[in-house]
Every structure is written in structure tokens, then in C-alpha cells.
Coordinates of C-alpha atoms in Angstrom, one line a residue:
X1 CA -6.3 -20.0 -12.0
X2 CA -9.2 -18.5 -10.0
X3 CA -12.0 -16.5 -11.5
X4 CA -14.9 -14.9 -9.7
X5 CA -18.1 -14.3 -11.7
X6 CA -20.2 -11.5 -10.1
X7 CA -23.7 -12.2 -11.2
X8 CA -26.1 -9.2 -11.5
X9 CA -29.6 -10.5 -12.1
X10 CA -31.3 -8.4 -14.7
X11 CA -35.1 -8.2 -14.1
X12 CA -36.0 -5.8 -16.9
X13 CA -34.6 -4.2 -20.1
X14 CA -35.7 -0.8 -21.3
X15 CA -34.8 2.0 -23.6
X16 CA -33.9 5.2 -21.7
X17 CA -32.3 8.7 -21.9
X18 CA -29.1 7.4 -20.2
X19 CA -27.4 4.0 -20.6
X20 CA -27.1 2.6 -17.1
X21 CA -27.8 -0.4 -14.8
X22 CA -30.0 0.6 -11.9
X23 CA -32.0 -1.6 -9.5
X24 CA -31.5 -4.6 -11.7
X25 CA -32.9 -2.8 -14.7
X26 CA -30.7 -2.2 -17.8
X27 CA -31.5 1.1 -19.5
X28 CA -30.1 1.6 -23.0
X29 CA -29.8 4.9 -24.9
X30 CA -30.4 4.1 -28.5
X31 CA -28.1 6.8 -29.8
X32 CA -25.2 5.4 -27.8
X33 CA -25.6 2.1 -29.5
X34 CA -26.3 3.4 -33.0
X35 CA -23.3 5.7 -32.9
X36 CA -21.1 2.8 -31.7
X37 CA -22.3 0.5 -34.5
X38 CA -22.1 3.1 -37.2
X39 CA -18.5 3.7 -36.6
X40 CA -18.1 0.8 -39.1
X41 CA -18.4 2.3 -42.5
X42 CA -19.5 -1.0 -44.0
X43 CA -22.8 -0.7 -42.0
X44 CA -25.5 1.5 -43.5
X45 CA -28.1 1.5 -40.8
X46 CA -29.2 -0.3 -37.6
X47 CA -32.6 -0.7 -36.0
X48 CA -32.8 -1.6 -32.3
X49 CA -35.5 -3.7 -30.6
X50 CA -36.2 -5.3 -27.2
X51 CA -38.0 -8.7 -26.8
X52 CA -39.0 -10.2 -23.4
X53 CA -40.0 -13.6 -22.2
X54 CA -43.7 -14.3 -22.8
X55 CA -44.2 -11.7 -25.5
X56 CA -45.8 -12.7 -28.8
X57 CA -42.6 -12.0 -30.7
X58 CA -40.6 -14.0 -33.3
X59 CA -37.0 -13.1 -33.9
X60 CA -35.4 -14.2 -37.2
X61 CA -32.9 -14.8 -38.8
X62 CA -30.7 -14.8 -35.7
X63 CA -26.9 -14.5 -36.3
X64 CA -25.2 -14.5 -32.9
X65 CA -26.1 -14.2 -29.2
X66 CA -23.7 -12.6 -26.6
X67 CA -24.0 -12.1 -22.9
X68 CA -22.7 -8.7 -21.7
X69 CA -19.7 -9.0 -19.3
X70 CA -17.0 -6.8 -18.0
X71 CA -13.6 -7.6 -16.3
X72 CA -13.3 -5.6 -13.1
X73 CA -10.0 -7.1 -12.1
X74 CA -7.3 -9.4 -13.5
X75 CA -5.5 -9.4 -16.9
X76 CA -7.0 -8.0 -20.1
X77 CA -10.7 -7.5 -20.9
X78 CA -13.6 -9.6 -22.2
X79 CA -13.4 -10.8 -25.8
X80 CA -9.6 -10.5 -26.1
X81 CA -8.5 -10.0 -29.7
X82 CA -11.8 -8.2 -30.5
X83 CA -12.7 -5.5 -28.1
X84 CA -9.6 -5.7 -26.0
X85 CA -6.0 -6.4 -26.7
X86 CA -4.7 -9.9 -26.7
X87 CA -4.0 -10.8 -23.1
X88 CA -4.6 -14.0 -21.2
X89 CA -7.9 -13.9 -19.4
X90 CA -9.7 -16.2 -17.0
X91 CA -8.5 -14.7 -13.7
X92 CA -9.7 -12.0 -11.3
X93 CA -13.3 -10.9 -11.3
X94 CA -15.8 -10.5 -14.1
X95 CA -19.2 -9.0 -13.7
X96 CA -22.1 -10.6 -15.7
X97 CA -25.5 -9.2 -16.6
X98 CA -27.3 -12.5 -16.1
X99 CA -30.6 -12.8 -17.7
X100 CA -29.9 -10.5 -20.6
X101 CA -28.6 -11.2 -24.1
X102 CA -27.5 -9.1 -27.1
X103 CA -28.6 -10.5 -30.5
X104 CA -27.8 -9.6 -34.0
X105 CA -30.1 -10.3 -37.0
X106 CA -29.8 -9.5 -40.7
X107 CA -29.9 -10.8 -44.2
X108 CA -26.5 -12.5 -43.9
X109 CA -26.8 -16.0 -45.1
X110 CA -30.2 -17.3 -46.3
X111 CA -30.0 -20.9 -45.3
X112 CA -28.3 -21.3 -41.9
X113 CA -29.7 -18.9 -39.5
X114 CA -32.3 -19.4 -36.8
X115 CA -35.6 -18.5 -35.2
X116 CA -36.2 -17.5 -31.6
X117 CA -39.9 -17.4 -30.4
X118 CA -40.5 -15.7 -27.1
X119 CA -43.7 -17.6 -26.5
X120 CA -45.7 -20.6 -27.8
X121 CA -44.4 -23.9 -29.2
X122 CA -41.0 -22.5 -30.4
X123 CA -40.2 -21.0 -27.0
X124 CA -40.2 -24.5 -25.5
X125 CA -37.0 -25.4 -27.4
X126 CA -34.7 -22.4 -27.3
X127 CA -32.9 -21.2 -24.1
X128 CA -33.1 -17.7 -25.4
X129 CA -36.9 -17.5 -25.0
X130 CA -36.0 -17.0 -21.3
X131 CA -33.6 -14.0 -21.7
X132 CA -34.3 -10.3 -22.0
X133 CA -33.1 -9.7 -25.5
X134 CA -31.6 -6.6 -27.0
X135 CA -31.7 -7.0 -30.8
X136 CA -29.7 -5.2 -33.4
X137 CA -31.0 -5.4 -37.0
X138 CA -27.9 -4.4 -39.0
X139 CA -28.0 -3.5 -42.7
X140 CA -24.8 -3.3 -44.7
X141 CA -23.8 -0.9 -47.4
X142 CA -24.8 -2.0 -50.9
X143 CA -22.5 -4.6 -52.5
X144 CA -20.8 -5.7 -49.3
X145 CA -19.7 -9.3 -49.6
X146 CA -21.1 -11.9 -47.2
X147 CA -18.0 -12.6 -45.3
X148 CA -17.4 -8.9 -44.7
X149 CA -21.0 -8.4 -43.6
X150 CA -20.7 -11.3 -41.2
X151 CA -17.5 -9.9 -39.7
X152 CA -19.1 -6.4 -39.3
X153 CA -22.2 -7.9 -37.6
X154 CA -20.1 -10.1 -35.3
X155 CA -17.8 -7.2 -34.3
X156 CA -20.8 -4.9 -33.7
X157 CA -22.3 -7.4 -31.3
X158 CA -19.1 -7.8 -29.4
X159 CA -18.6 -4.0 -29.2
X160 CA -22.2 -3.4 -28.0
X161 CA -22.0 -6.3 -25.5
X162 CA -18.8 -4.8 -24.1
X163 CA -20.4 -1.3 -23.9
X164 CA -23.4 -2.7 -22.0
X165 CA -21.2 -4.9 -19.8
X166 CA -19.2 -1.8 -18.8
X167 CA -22.3 -0.3 -17.3
X168 CA -22.1 -3.1 -14.6
X169 CA -18.5 -2.4 -13.6
X170 CA -19.4 -0.7 -10.4
X171 CA -22.6 -2.5 -9.6
X172 CA -22.6 -4.8 -6.6
X173 CA -23.3 -8.4 -7.7
X174 CA -26.2 -10.3 -6.3
X175 CA -24.1 -13.4 -6.0
X176 CA -20.5 -14.5 -6.7
X177 CA -19.6 -17.8 -8.3
X178 CA -16.0 -18.8 -7.7
X179 CA -14.2 -21.1 -10.2
X180 CA -10.7 -22.3 -9.4
X181 CA -8.5 -24.6 -11.4
X182 CA -5.3 -26.3 -10.6
X183 CA -2.3 -26.8 -12.9
X184 CA -1.5 -30.4 -13.9
X185 CA 1.1 -31.0 -11.2
X186 CA -1.0 -29.4 -8.4
X187 CA -4.0 -31.5 -9.4
X188 CA -2.0 -34.8 -9.3
X189 CA -0.7 -34.0 -5.8
X190 CA -4.0 -32.8 -4.3
X191 CA -6.3 -35.5 -5.8
X192 CA -4.2 -38.6 -6.4
X193 CA -7.2 -41.0 -6.1
X194 CA -9.7 -39.1 -8.3
X195 CA -10.1 -40.0 -12.0
X196 CA -8.4 -37.5 -14.3
X197 CA -10.9 -36.1 -16.7
X198 CA -10.5 -33.7 -19.6
X199 CA -12.8 -31.9 -22.0
X200 CA -12.2 -32.1 -25.8
X201 CA -14.1 -29.1 -27.2
X202 CA -14.5 -29.3 -31.0
X203 CA -14.8 -25.9 -32.7
X204 CA -16.6 -25.4 -36.0
X205 CA -13.9 -24.2 -38.5
X206 CA -14.9 -25.4 -41.9
X207 CA -14.7 -22.0 -43.5
X208 CA -17.2 -20.3 -45.8
X209 CA -18.8 -18.6 -42.8
X210 CA -18.2 -21.7 -40.7
X211 CA -15.6 -20.3 -38.3
X212 CA -14.9 -20.0 -34.6
X213 CA -12.3 -17.6 -33.1
X214 CA -9.9 -18.1 -30.2
X215 CA -8.3 -14.9 -28.9
X216 CA -9.2 -13.4 -32.3
X217 CA -7.6 -16.2 -34.4
X218 CA -9.6 -18.4 -36.7
X219 CA -9.5 -21.9 -35.2
X220 CA -8.7 -23.6 -38.5
X221 CA -5.4 -21.8 -38.5
X222 CA -4.3 -23.6 -35.3
X223 CA -3.4 -27.1 -34.3
X224 CA -5.2 -28.8 -31.5
X225 CA -4.1 -27.1 -28.3
X226 CA -4.9 -26.6 -24.6
X227 CA -6.8 -23.7 -23.1
X228 CA -7.7 -22.8 -19.4
X229 CA -11.3 -23.6 -18.5
X230 CA -12.0 -20.2 -17.1
X231 CA -10.7 -18.4 -20.1
X232 CA -14.0 -19.1 -22.0
X233 CA -15.9 -17.3 -19.3
X234 CA -14.1 -14.1 -20.3
X235 CA -15.0 -14.5 -24.0
X236 CA -11.8 -16.1 -25.2
X237 CA -13.8 -18.1 -27.8
X238 CA -16.2 -16.3 -30.1
X239 CA -18.7 -17.6 -32.6
X240 CA -18.3 -16.6 -36.3
X241 CA -20.3 -19.3 -38.1
X242 CA -23.6 -20.0 -39.8
X243 CA -24.1 -23.7 -39.1
X244 CA -27.7 -25.0 -38.6
X245 CA -29.4 -22.9 -35.9
X246 CA -30.3 -25.9 -33.7
X247 CA -26.7 -27.0 -33.0
X248 CA -24.6 -23.9 -33.4
X249 CA -22.8 -22.5 -30.4
X250 CA -23.4 -18.8 -30.2
X251 CA -20.9 -16.8 -28.3
X252 CA -23.3 -16.7 -25.3
X253 CA -22.9 -20.5 -25.0
X254 CA -19.1 -20.4 -25.1
X255 CA -19.3 -17.8 -22.3
X256 CA -21.5 -20.2 -20.3
X257 CA -20.1 -23.6 -21.5
X258 CA -22.1 -26.0 -19.4
X259 CA -19.6 -28.9 -19.7
X260 CA -16.8 -26.7 -18.2
X261 CA -19.1 -25.3 -15.6
X262 CA -20.1 -28.8 -14.3
X263 CA -16.6 -30.2 -14.5
X264 CA -15.3 -27.3 -12.5
X265 CA -18.0 -27.8 -9.9
X266 CA -17.0 -31.5 -9.5
X267 CA -13.3 -30.8 -9.5
X268 CA -11.8 -32.1 -6.3
X269 CA -15.0 -33.9 -5.3
X270 CA -15.7 -36.7 -7.8
X271 CA -13.0 -36.0 -10.3
X272 CA -9.8 -34.2 -11.1
X273 CA -10.6 -31.8 -14.0
X274 CA -7.3 -31.6 -15.8
X275 CA -8.2 -29.1 -18.5
X276 CA -9.7 -28.3 -21.9
X277 CA -8.3 -29.4 -25.2
X278 CA -9.7 -27.3 -28.2
X279 CA -9.6 -28.9 -31.6
X280 CA -11.0 -27.8 -34.9
X281 CA -13.4 -29.3 -37.4
X282 CA -12.0 -29.4 -40.9
X283 CA -13.2 -30.2 -44.4
X284 CA -10.4 -32.4 -45.8
X285 CA -9.5 -35.8 -44.6
X286 CA -5.8 -35.0 -44.0
X287 CA -6.7 -32.1 -41.7
X288 CA -9.2 -34.2 -39.8
X289 CA -6.5 -36.9 -39.3
X290 CA -4.0 -34.4 -38.1
X291 CA -6.3 -32.7 -35.6
X292 CA -7.6 -35.9 -34.1
X293 CA -4.1 -37.3 -33.8
X294 CA -3.2 -34.3 -31.7
X295 CA -6.4 -34.6 -29.6
X296 CA -5.4 -38.2 -28.7
X297 CA -1.8 -37.2 -28.2
X298 CA -2.7 -34.4 -25.7
X299 CA -5.1 -36.7 -23.8
X300 CA -2.3 -39.2 -23.5
X301 CA 0.2 -36.5 -22.5
X302 CA -2.1 -35.2 -19.8
X303 CA -2.6 -38.8 -18.4
X304 CA -6.3 -38.6 -18.6
X305 CA -8.6 -41.4 -17.5
X306 CA -11.6 -40.1 -19.3
X307 CA -12.7 -37.3 -21.7
X308 CA -15.9 -35.6 -22.6
X309 CA -16.0 -34.7 -26.3
X310 CA -18.5 -32.2 -27.8
X311 CA -19.0 -31.2 -31.4
X312 CA -20.6 -28.4 -33.3
X313 CA -22.7 -29.0 -36.4
X314 CA -23.5 -32.3 -38.1
X315 CA -22.7 -34.4 -41.2
X316 CA -19.1 -33.6 -42.1
X317 CA -18.2 -32.9 -38.4
X318 CA -19.5 -36.3 -37.4
X319 CA -16.3 -37.7 -38.9
X320 CA -14.2 -35.5 -36.7
X321 CA -16.2 -36.6 -33.7
X322 CA -15.8 -40.2 -34.4
X323 CA -12.1 -39.9 -35.2
X324 CA -11.5 -38.1 -31.9
X325 CA -13.5 -40.8 -30.1
X326 CA -11.7 -43.8 -31.7
X327 CA -8.2 -42.4 -31.4
X328 CA -8.6 -41.2 -27.8
X329 CA -10.0 -44.5 -26.8
X330 CA -7.0 -46.2 -28.5
X331 CA -4.6 -44.5 -26.0
X332 CA -6.6 -45.8 -23.1
X333 CA -8.9 -42.9 -22.3
X334 CA -12.6 -43.6 -21.9
X335 CA -14.8 -41.1 -23.8
X336 CA -18.3 -39.7 -23.5
X337 CA -19.7 -37.9 -26.6
X338 CA -22.2 -35.1 -26.7
X339 CA -23.9 -34.7 -30.1
X340 CA -27.4 -34.4 -31.6
X341 CA -29.2 -36.5 -34.1
X342 CA -30.4 -36.1 -37.7
X343 CA -32.4 -39.3 -37.7
X344 CA -35.1 -38.3 -40.2
X345 CA -38.5 -36.9 -39.5
X346 CA -39.7 -40.4 -38.4
X347 CA -36.5 -41.0 -36.3
X348 CA -35.7 -44.2 -38.3
X349 CA -32.5 -43.1 -40.0
X350 CA -28.9 -43.4 -38.8
X351 CA -28.4 -40.6 -36.3
X352 CA -24.8 -39.7 -37.2
X353 CA -23.0 -39.7 -40.5
X354 CA -20.2 -41.9 -39.0
X355 CA -19.9 -44.5 -36.3
X356 CA -17.4 -46.6 -34.4
X357 CA -17.8 -49.4 -31.8
X358 CA -15.8 -47.2 -29.3
X359 CA -18.7 -44.7 -29.3
X360 CA -20.6 -46.6 -26.6
X361 CA -21.3 -43.7 -24.3
X362 CA -23.2 -40.9 -26.0
X363 CA -25.5 -38.0 -24.8
X364 CA -27.9 -36.7 -27.4
X365 CA -29.4 -33.3 -27.5
X366 CA -32.4 -34.5 -29.6
X367 CA -33.4 -35.2 -33.2
X368 CA -33.2 -32.1 -35.2
X369 CA -35.4 -33.5 -38.0
X370 CA -38.5 -33.6 -35.8
X371 CA -41.3 -31.5 -37.5
X372 CA -42.8 -28.7 -35.3
X373 CA -45.6 -26.3 -35.9
X374 CA -44.9 -22.7 -34.8
X375 CA -48.1 -20.5 -34.5
X376 CA -48.3 -17.0 -36.0
X377 CA -47.1 -14.4 -33.4
X378 CA -48.2 -10.8 -33.1
X379 CA -44.8 -9.3 -34.0
X380 CA -41.8 -10.3 -36.1
X381 CA -38.4 -8.7 -35.5
X382 CA -36.5 -9.5 -38.7
X383 CA -37.5 -11.1 -42.0
X384 CA -39.7 -14.2 -42.4
X385 CA -39.0 -14.6 -46.1
X386 CA -35.9 -16.7 -45.2
X387 CA -38.0 -19.4 -43.4
X388 CA -38.5 -21.4 -46.6
X389 CA -34.7 -21.4 -47.1
X390 CA -33.1 -21.9 -43.7
X391 CA -31.9 -25.4 -42.8
X392 CA -34.9 -27.3 -41.6
X393 CA -37.4 -25.3 -43.7
X394 CA -38.7 -26.0 -47.2
X395 CA -40.8 -24.4 -49.9
X396 CA -44.1 -23.8 -48.1
X397 CA -42.8 -23.9 -44.5
X398 CA -44.0 -20.3 -44.1
X399 CA -47.8 -20.6 -44.1
X400 CA -50.1 -17.9 -45.6
X401 CA -51.3 -17.0 -42.1
X402 CA -47.7 -16.4 -40.8
X403 CA -47.4 -19.7 -39.0
X404 CA -44.5 -22.0 -39.7
X405 CA -44.2 -25.8 -40.3
X406 CA -40.5 -26.8 -40.3
X407 CA -38.0 -29.1 -38.7
X408 CA -36.7 -28.5 -35.2
X409 CA -33.3 -27.4 -36.6
X410 CA -34.7 -23.9 -37.5
X411 CA -34.8 -23.1 -33.7
X412 CA -31.6 -21.5 -32.3
X413 CA -29.8 -23.9 -29.9
X414 CA -32.7 -26.4 -29.8
X415 CA -30.4 -29.4 -29.9
X416 CA -27.2 -27.7 -28.7
X417 CA -24.2 -30.1 -28.6
X418 CA -22.8 -28.6 -25.4
X419 CA -26.0 -29.4 -23.6
X420 CA -27.1 -25.8 -23.4
X421 CA -30.7 -26.7 -24.4
X422 CA -33.9 -28.2 -23.2
X423 CA -33.8 -31.6 -24.8
X424 CA -32.0 -34.8 -24.2
X425 CA -32.7 -38.6 -24.1
X426 CA -32.7 -41.1 -21.3

């Protein structure tokens, strides 16, 4: 499979009379967006905002972040199963509005949403302090249940991101990145002497607003399976969960999966990137055993020499991570794990809820329990009353002067377990 990503570097984001992309500036007509969102009768109203790097702005509670894209050639369209029919994606050309992000906020779940600061201490930890952010504050009709509200907000962001991405269809890209992937047989013939490496991508799927969708299907309804690496770049995997902000994978990160990006860049040079295995994270032991059995079986079936395993979330999913590691190592495949740590505010506690001797090669995205001090900012987009309730906060985290004292886990993607963050360890 071959996919070209046409990158259009966005230098500014503004409201305007006409929605368009012109001279690297994205102009958005507010009525276009409001009319699109309010097609959903479960949404009562929406307020639109723009936040730019360096501004004294705090955004909270953040639900999802999406990068606008549009398929200009090849099968289907971005976000198959959501804004386009279900058709295999990952080939042809896709245009990307690089440097811009669409964000949704709202009073969805009071304890597992995040904060994005555009300046100050908090901006050091989130990658989204560096993007031009279009923010939708979506309010539901009275009495709407949480899972229906979450779906409405998720769908609204995907629709808006598709609408904005479409503005770039006929814009000439500033640069084109080419990603090409061989099938299993071709790779064996072309690179017989290179180590065969795969990526086991664990998807949050514990239910109760802890879900991830693959081509529109909840991942917990599927057995461990294989997906083409470039399919993610076209939005084949979409976030639908409310795990702790620091290590959740917003849709934006699935679209820009850094592990896949780096493995594709090294394909044919230092390794033979065989493919991506997607597996779910479940609640019950029997389900964990089944999924991890299939992960190991597919690694063995593909004849891998090594596998990178990344997780999403912490605590309960640590068991899935360790099961995958132990079973994949048992079939002769070396593993490297990507995770983060919950080692206590002093760093002295056990970092993961589970362990195994085979987990001897681990990359960490940082300790989510570290306490940080976020200064008062001039403007808040959203609702700060949730700060005392979100994971990483406590009663009194929101100070009388508007500053915040909380654990790092309140910051969106601060310890991201795909490595799409600013922290690690050496």
C-alpha cells in the first residue's frame, strides 16, 4: 500500500465570512459550523472559540482532538464508518491541515477529561499547546444520557474536521510525505536479512465511555486482528474514551501515530516492518487472556523477530500490557513496551500495576503522579469547576486565584503511551 500525505502548513486560524484555506490561513465561517453541528437534535447549542500558541488561554475539560484531513484520491474518505462509508482506506493521497486541531469540550464526564494550557507551565507538557486550536463547546439537550452526549460530541468533531479538511482538497501541499508498505510475501523477498518487526497497538475498550472505534466498530466487539499501517493516517481508528487525560490517545494521535510513522521510515533500511496488530483492552480476565493469546498467535504467524507494544490507560490495562509481553516473548518474539508510570508523587511506588521478568525493555512517557503548579491564565475556554474532580486533581486543586495545583495526569497527552508527548526517560 502506498499513501501520500500532502501537508499544508497552517500559519494562522481566523473566523471569516467564508470558510476557506488561503495563503496558509484557515478561515472559518461560524454559521457553517454551527449549522453542521446543530443537525444533531440531541445538541442544544454550541459556542466556537480559537486558541493560538502563546496566548494566555486555558482549555478544559477537553474531550477529543482531531486533525482535519481530506482524501483527494484513493478509496473511501477519512474517518470511514463515521463521516464516510465503510471502505478500506490507506492508499492514494490525503491532504492534511498541519498545525491545526479541532477540539471538543463540554460537561461530559467530570473526572477523566483534560486541560490544555496555551502558555506557561502547562504548555510545556502537552503537544497541543503548539497547534492552532478550533474549539467547540457543545451543550446537550436536557436529560441526555452521558453515553449519548459523548457520541454526539465525538460525531460533531469528526463532521467538523471533515468539513474543514474538505477546504484543503484543491490546495497545493507545501510538502508530500510518501509512506509505502509491502505485503508479507513482498517484504520477505525484498528484505531477507532485515529483522522482521511488528507493532502491537493496544486500544482502550473497557466500556463505560472507555471505547475506541475501528472503521466505526467498537474495538471490544472484535478479536485481535491486523490492520494496514497507513489506514490509521486516514482516520480508520477514532477515539471514544474518557481515560485519564495524560495518557489517552485522542483521534489526532491515532492519525499521527508516531510508532507507525517511525517504523515506516525505517522499513527497508534497518528493519522489515511487517504490519500492525490491533488488540483490545478488556475488563474481565477471560477476555484479557483471549485477546493476548491472539496477539501472540498473530506475532508467531507473521514470523516476527521483534514487536513494539503500546498501551492506553493505566491500572487495569497494565495487566493486558504484561500479558501481551509475556505471551509474545514466549513464542520467541522480542518485545519493547511503551507505557507511562503511576509511581506516586514522590516516584517511590511501583510504576505499573503488573510486572513480568520478560518486560526488560520499556520506554516510559513519564510519571503521571508528579505534582505541577499551573498559573492563573487570562482566559478560560470551558469550565474550571471540574478541576477538583478530574483524575489528578483533588479537593482544593483549583486555587482561589484561578491557579491550579494538581498531578501531571490532568494535562492532555502529557505522558502519552504512543510517545506523542514531550517527556520520556533515559
